[in-house]
Coordinates of C-alpha atoms in Angstrom, one line a residue:
Chain A
M1 CA -32.8 -60.6 -53.2
S2 CA -34.9 -63.5 -52.4
S3 CA -34.3 -66.9 -51.0
A4 CA -35.8 -69.9 -49.2
T5 CA -34.8 -71.5 -46.2
I6 CA -33.4 -75.0 -46.9
V7 CA -33.2 -77.9 -44.6
V8 CA -31.1 -81.0 -45.5
N9 CA -31.8 -84.1 -43.7
V10 CA -29.4 -87.0 -43.9
S11 CA -30.0 -90.3 -42.4
D12 CA -28.7 -93.9 -42.6
A13 CA -29.9 -97.3 -42.4
A14 CA -29.5 -97.4 -38.6
G15 CA -31.6 -94.3 -38.0
A16 CA -28.8 -92.1 -37.3
S17 CA -29.5 -88.6 -38.9
A18 CA -27.8 -85.2 -39.3
S19 CA -29.5 -81.8 -40.5
S20 CA -28.2 -78.4 -41.9
Q21 CA -30.4 -75.6 -42.1
V22 CA -29.7 -72.3 -44.1
V23 CA -31.7 -69.1 -43.6
V24 CA -31.3 -66.1 -45.7
T25 CA -33.3 -62.9 -45.2
T26 CA -35.9 -62.2 -47.9
D27 CA -35.4 -58.8 -48.9
V28 CA -37.8 -56.7 -51.0
V29 CA -37.6 -53.2 -51.7
S30 CA -40.8 -51.1 -52.5
I31 CA -41.6 -47.7 -53.7
T32 CA -44.6 -46.7 -51.8
S33 CA -45.0 -43.2 -53.3
I34 CA -43.8 -41.1 -56.1
V35 CA -45.2 -37.4 -56.3
V36 CA -44.1 -34.8 -58.6
T37 CA -45.5 -31.1 -57.5
P38 CA -46.9 -29.3 -59.3
A39 CA -47.7 -31.8 -61.8
N40 CA -49.2 -29.4 -64.2
A41 CA -47.5 -26.1 -64.5
P42 CA -46.0 -23.8 -67.1
A43 CA -42.8 -24.8 -68.7
G44 CA -39.8 -23.9 -66.4
T45 CA -41.6 -24.4 -63.2
N46 CA -39.4 -25.4 -60.2
R47 CA -40.9 -28.6 -59.1
T48 CA -40.5 -31.2 -56.3
L49 CA -40.2 -34.8 -56.7
T50 CA -40.7 -36.8 -53.5
V51 CA -40.3 -40.6 -53.3
V52 CA -41.0 -42.9 -50.1
A53 CA -39.5 -46.4 -50.2
T54 CA -39.0 -49.3 -48.0
S55 CA -36.9 -52.3 -47.7
S56 CA -38.3 -55.5 -45.9
S57 CA -34.8 -56.2 -44.5
G58 CA -34.5 -52.7 -43.1
S59 CA -31.2 -52.1 -44.8
A60 CA -30.0 -48.7 -45.9
L61 CA -31.7 -47.4 -49.0
S62 CA -30.3 -45.2 -51.9
A63 CA -32.1 -43.8 -54.9
A64 CA -31.6 -42.0 -58.1
A65 CA -33.9 -40.3 -60.3
T66 CA -33.6 -39.8 -64.0
S67 CA -35.4 -38.3 -67.0
A68 CA -33.8 -36.9 -70.3
G69 CA -32.9 -33.4 -70.2
I70 CA -33.7 -32.8 -66.6
T71 CA -31.4 -32.2 -63.7
F72 CA -32.3 -33.4 -60.5
T73 CA -31.0 -31.9 -57.3
P74 CA -31.2 -33.9 -54.1
V75 CA -32.6 -32.3 -51.0
A76 CA -30.7 -33.4 -48.0
G77 CA -32.0 -34.1 -44.6
Q78 CA -35.0 -36.4 -45.5
P79 CA -36.2 -39.1 -43.1
A80 CA -34.9 -42.6 -43.8
G81 CA -36.7 -44.1 -46.9
T82 CA -37.7 -40.8 -48.1
F83 CA -36.0 -38.9 -50.9
V84 CA -36.6 -35.5 -52.5
W85 CA -35.1 -33.7 -55.4
N86 CA -35.8 -30.3 -56.9
F87 CA -35.8 -29.7 -60.7
T88 CA -37.1 -27.6 -63.2
F89 CA -39.3 -28.6 -66.1
Chain B
M1 CA -48.4 -30.3 -74.1
P2 CA -44.8 -31.3 -73.3
S3 CA -44.3 -34.0 -70.9
A4 CA -41.4 -36.2 -69.3
T5 CA -41.5 -39.5 -67.7
I6 CA -39.4 -39.6 -64.5
S7 CA -37.9 -42.9 -63.5
V8 CA -36.9 -43.5 -59.9
T9 CA -34.7 -46.4 -58.8
V10 CA -34.4 -47.4 -55.3
S11 CA -31.8 -49.8 -54.0
D12 CA -30.8 -51.3 -50.5
A13 CA -27.7 -52.5 -49.2
L14 CA -28.4 -56.2 -50.0
G15 CA -28.7 -55.3 -53.7
S16 CA -32.5 -55.4 -54.2
T17 CA -33.9 -52.8 -56.4
A18 CA -37.3 -51.2 -57.1
T19 CA -38.1 -48.6 -60.0
G20 CA -41.1 -46.3 -60.1
T21 CA -42.2 -43.9 -62.9
T22 CA -44.4 -40.8 -62.8
T23 CA -45.1 -38.2 -65.7
V24 CA -44.9 -34.6 -65.3
T25 CA -46.5 -32.2 -67.8
A26 CA -45.6 -28.5 -68.8
G27 CA -47.4 -26.1 -70.7
G28 CA -51.0 -25.5 -71.3
L29 CA -50.6 -22.8 -68.4
T30 CA -48.9 -19.6 -67.9
T31 CA -48.2 -17.5 -64.7
I32 CA -49.5 -14.1 -63.9
N33 CA -48.4 -11.9 -61.0
V34 CA -51.2 -10.2 -59.1
G35 CA -50.7 -7.5 -56.2
E36 CA -47.9 -5.0 -55.5
T37 CA -44.8 -5.9 -57.5
A38 CA -43.0 -2.6 -56.9
I39 CA -40.8 -2.1 -54.1
L40 CA -42.7 0.6 -52.5
T41 CA -40.9 3.5 -50.6
T42 CA -42.3 4.0 -47.3
L43 CA -40.5 1.9 -44.4
D44 CA -42.7 0.0 -42.1
N45 CA -42.2 -2.5 -39.2
G46 CA -43.4 -3.2 -35.7
N47 CA -46.1 -5.8 -37.0
G48 CA -45.1 -8.7 -34.9
N49 CA -48.0 -11.0 -34.1
L50 CA -50.1 -8.7 -36.3
L51 CA -52.2 -10.4 -39.3
A52 CA -52.6 -7.8 -42.1
A53 CA -54.5 -8.6 -45.5
Q54 CA -54.5 -6.2 -48.6
P55 CA -57.1 -6.5 -51.4
I56 CA -56.4 -8.1 -55.0
V57 CA -58.8 -8.9 -57.6
L58 CA -58.4 -11.8 -59.9
T59 CA -60.1 -11.3 -63.2
Q60 CA -59.7 -14.9 -64.3
D61 CA -59.6 -18.3 -62.6
G62 CA -56.2 -19.3 -61.3
T63 CA -54.1 -21.6 -59.1
P64 CA -51.6 -20.0 -56.6
Q65 CA -48.0 -21.2 -57.0
T66 CA -46.1 -18.7 -54.8
L67 CA -46.2 -15.6 -52.6
S68 CA -43.7 -13.1 -52.7
F69 CA -43.0 -10.4 -50.0
Y70 CA -40.4 -7.7 -49.8
A71 CA -38.4 -7.6 -46.5
N72 CA -36.0 -5.2 -45.1
P73 CA -34.6 -5.2 -42.5
V74 CA -35.2 -9.0 -41.5
G75 CA -35.8 -10.5 -38.2
G76 CA -38.0 -13.6 -36.8
Q77 CA -40.0 -15.6 -39.1
L78 CA -43.0 -14.9 -41.5
R79 CA -46.0 -16.6 -42.8
L80 CA -47.9 -15.7 -45.9
G81 CA -51.5 -16.7 -47.2
I82 CA -54.6 -15.8 -49.2
Y83 CA -58.1 -15.1 -47.9
S84 CA -61.2 -14.9 -50.1
G85 CA -64.3 -12.8 -49.5
N86 CA -65.4 -9.2 -50.0
V87 CA -63.6 -8.7 -46.7
P88 CA -60.9 -11.2 -45.7
A89 CA -62.8 -14.1 -44.7
I90 CA -61.7 -17.7 -45.5
L91 CA -58.2 -19.0 -45.9
Q92 CA -57.4 -20.5 -49.2
A93 CA -53.8 -21.0 -49.3
Q94 CA -50.7 -20.3 -47.1
T95 CA -47.1 -21.0 -47.0
A96 CA -44.9 -22.7 -44.4
A97 CA -43.3 -20.6 -41.9
F98 CA -40.0 -19.1 -43.2
T99 CA -37.1 -17.0 -42.3
P100 CA -37.2 -14.0 -44.5
V101 CA -34.0 -12.7 -46.4
L102 CA -33.4 -9.2 -47.4
G103 CA -35.4 -8.4 -50.4
W104 CA -38.0 -10.4 -52.2
N105 CA -39.0 -13.6 -50.6
T106 CA -40.8 -16.0 -52.7
Q107 CA -42.4 -19.0 -51.0
P108 CA -44.6 -21.7 -52.5
V109 CA -47.9 -22.2 -51.1
L110 CA -48.5 -25.5 -49.5
T111 CA -51.7 -26.3 -51.3
Q112 CA -52.7 -25.1 -54.7
P113 CA -56.6 -24.7 -54.9
L114 CA -58.3 -23.3 -58.1
L115 CA -59.4 -19.9 -57.1
P116 CA -62.2 -18.5 -59.2
A117 CA -62.1 -14.9 -60.5
G118 CA -63.3 -12.5 -57.5
N119 CA -62.0 -10.6 -54.6
Y120 CA -59.1 -12.0 -52.4
W121 CA -56.6 -10.8 -49.9
L122 CA -53.0 -11.3 -49.5
A123 CA -52.2 -11.7 -45.8
Y124 CA -49.0 -12.0 -44.0
L125 CA -48.2 -12.6 -40.3
P126 CA -44.6 -11.6 -38.9
A127 CA -43.2 -13.2 -35.6
S128 CA -41.2 -10.2 -34.8
N129 CA -41.4 -6.3 -34.7
T130 CA -38.1 -6.3 -36.1
L131 CA -39.2 -7.4 -39.6
G132 CA -39.4 -4.5 -42.1
F133 CA -41.3 -4.0 -45.1
R134 CA -42.4 -1.5 -47.6
K135 CA -45.6 0.1 -47.7
A136 CA -47.7 2.9 -49.6
D137 CA -50.9 4.7 -48.5
T138 CA -53.0 4.5 -51.5
G139 CA -56.6 4.9 -50.1
G140 CA -57.4 1.4 -50.7
T141 CA -58.7 -0.7 -47.4
S142 CA -56.5 -3.2 -46.0
Y143 CA -57.6 -5.1 -42.7
F144 CA -55.4 -6.1 -39.7
K145 CA -55.9 -7.6 -36.4
S146 CA -53.5 -7.9 -33.5
P147 CA -52.5 -10.0 -31.4
V148 CA -52.6 -13.0 -33.5
T149 CA -50.1 -15.7 -32.3
F150 CA -47.5 -16.6 -34.9
G151 CA -48.2 -19.9 -36.4
A152 CA -50.4 -21.5 -39.1
L153 CA -52.8 -18.7 -40.4
P154 CA -56.3 -19.1 -39.0
A155 CA -58.9 -20.7 -41.2
S156 CA -61.0 -17.6 -41.0
F157 CA -59.8 -14.3 -40.7
P158 CA -60.3 -12.9 -37.1
S159 CA -63.6 -11.2 -36.4
A160 CA -63.5 -7.1 -35.9
P161 CA -60.3 -6.4 -37.6
S162 CA -59.3 -2.8 -37.9
T163 CA -58.6 -1.1 -41.2
T164 CA -55.6 0.7 -42.8
T165 CA -55.2 2.5 -46.1
S166 CA -51.8 1.0 -46.2
H167 CA -50.7 -1.8 -48.6
W168 CA -47.3 -3.5 -49.0
S169 CA -45.0 -4.8 -51.5
F170 CA -46.7 -8.4 -51.7
Y171 CA -47.9 -10.3 -54.7
V172 CA -49.1 -13.7 -55.7
T173 CA -48.0 -15.7 -58.8
L174 CA -50.7 -17.8 -60.2
A175 CA -50.9 -20.3 -62.9
V176 CA -53.8 -19.4 -65.3
T177 CA -55.1 -20.7 -68.6
P178 CA -54.0 -18.5 -71.3
P179 CA -56.4 -17.1 -73.7
P180 CA -56.7 -18.5 -77.4
P181 CA -54.1 -16.7 -79.7
N182 CA -54.8 -14.1 -82.1
V183 CA -58.1 -12.9 -80.6
P184 CA -58.4 -9.1 -80.9
I185 CA -59.2 -7.7 -77.5
G186 CA -58.8 -4.1 -78.3
I187 CA -58.7 -1.7 -81.3
G188 CA -57.7 1.9 -81.3
L189 CA -56.4 4.8 -83.3
S190 CA -53.1 6.8 -82.3
S191 CA -54.8 10.1 -83.4
V192 CA -58.6 10.8 -84.2
S193 CA -57.9 14.3 -85.4
V194 CA -56.3 15.7 -88.6
P195 CA -55.1 19.3 -89.2
K196 CA -57.2 21.3 -91.5
P197 CA -57.6 20.8 -94.4
P198 CA -58.2 17.3 -94.2
N199 CA -57.2 16.7 -97.7
A200 CA -57.3 13.2 -99.6
N201 CA -54.8 10.6 -98.4
T202 CA -54.1 12.6 -95.2
V203 CA -53.1 10.2 -92.4
V204 CA -55.5 10.3 -89.6
G205 CA -53.7 7.8 -87.2
A206 CA -52.1 4.5 -86.9
V207 CA -54.5 1.4 -86.2
N208 CA -53.5 -0.7 -83.2
V209 CA -54.9 -4.0 -82.0
T210 CA -54.2 -5.7 -78.8
D211 CA -54.0 -9.3 -79.5
S212 CA -54.8 -11.8 -76.8
D213 CA -51.5 -13.7 -76.9
G214 CA -49.5 -10.5 -77.0
G215 CA -48.4 -10.7 -80.5
V216 CA -49.0 -8.7 -83.8
Y217 CA -52.7 -9.5 -84.6
P218 CA -52.6 -11.2 -88.0
G219 CA -56.2 -10.7 -89.0
Q220 CA -57.7 -8.1 -91.3
L221 CA -59.4 -4.9 -90.2
V222 CA -62.5 -3.8 -91.9
L223 CA -63.7 -0.1 -92.2
G224 CA -67.4 0.6 -91.5
G225 CA -69.6 3.1 -90.1
T226 CA -71.6 6.2 -91.2
D227 CA -68.6 7.9 -92.9
A228 CA -66.5 5.1 -93.8
A229 CA -66.7 5.9 -97.5
K230 CA -64.7 8.9 -96.9
F231 CA -61.8 7.0 -95.5
S232 CA -59.5 4.0 -96.1
L233 CA -57.0 1.8 -94.6
T234 CA -53.6 1.3 -95.7
N235 CA -52.0 -2.1 -96.2
G236 CA -55.1 -3.7 -97.2
G237 CA -56.4 -3.6 -93.4
R238 CA -53.5 -5.6 -92.2
L239 CA -51.3 -4.4 -89.5
P240 CA -49.5 -2.2 -89.7
C241 CA -51.8 0.0 -91.1
S242 CA -53.4 3.7 -90.7
L243 CA -56.6 5.3 -91.4
V244 CA -56.2 7.8 -94.0
V245 CA -58.6 10.1 -95.7
G246 CA -60.1 8.8 -98.8
S247 CA -59.2 10.0 -102.4
T248 CA -61.5 12.9 -102.1
D249 CA -60.8 15.9 -99.9
I250 CA -63.4 16.2 -97.0
P251 CA -64.7 19.3 -95.5
V252 CA -64.0 20.1 -91.6
G253 CA -66.2 18.4 -89.6
N254 CA -66.8 15.2 -87.4
Y255 CA -67.1 11.9 -89.1
S256 CA -67.8 8.6 -87.7
I257 CA -66.3 5.3 -88.6
N258 CA -65.8 1.8 -87.1
L259 CA -63.0 -0.5 -87.3
T260 CA -63.6 -4.3 -87.0
A261 CA -61.1 -6.9 -86.7
N262 CA -62.1 -10.1 -88.3

């Protein structure tokens, strides 16, 4: 979600004026790190997916991981903005 | 090698999202266990704050994945690691501290360095004398140092360690590059003698070939050597086959033949 600050200025011929201002927080979500360990290992190896993300607005984040045929099990207790899953591939 | 692309979508409470992808690859490697994989019979404990290391030999390059240690009874925490050297010297990898459960405890190593073939040492450091484990006294030499404050394993094995003939139920699992398939790495005969008289067509023994990938060797065996003409191979030299006396009776004696797998 992204928006600009809008200022509306209204004036009349006599110089009187009124203004209105709208401010909406600019909000950008970024993934700063996405790592699988081990990345190269035998088929059937238990692996860990770690993702770190931020929101410029500081609002709460949620995340989901997908890949065909793979079941991801979330690991609880991570710091804010960090998501960890276990999976086998 | 099979691979998969993992997609991650992150959303915030205001409705913004971001998507990232990464690729994970499987195959091309296989795992082997090196060390003592048996549950040994002699009970041992009382090694709190004692760093012990038992020898292993890697016959091929490998990347450590996990370390496995057998515990019974349990008590306190434990750290596991791998040292390199002809005596335990340089720390190569270790696990995080963990609280053992009864039985085998398999823990991932925190880093996965490529370990060249050579001599290594599996090391463990219990925090409590209560933690029990299984050992055997086999005449090999293990090293230990006490006291060593429980925590991350030292980068260099402590100087002037003591020695013991004990080793423990403790092994490492490594990812290794499998050998190419269908390479004969061993040839043998189930028997190299025949009863008298060694008449024509008497079976000497079954031919066995160890294949690099563990399967049945698909190639052909060829008979050679000084006395090759006196013997033959059944099934055209393809497994399963046997070495037999040829079509002519041969006198009692010793004969020299070679078996070659092409």
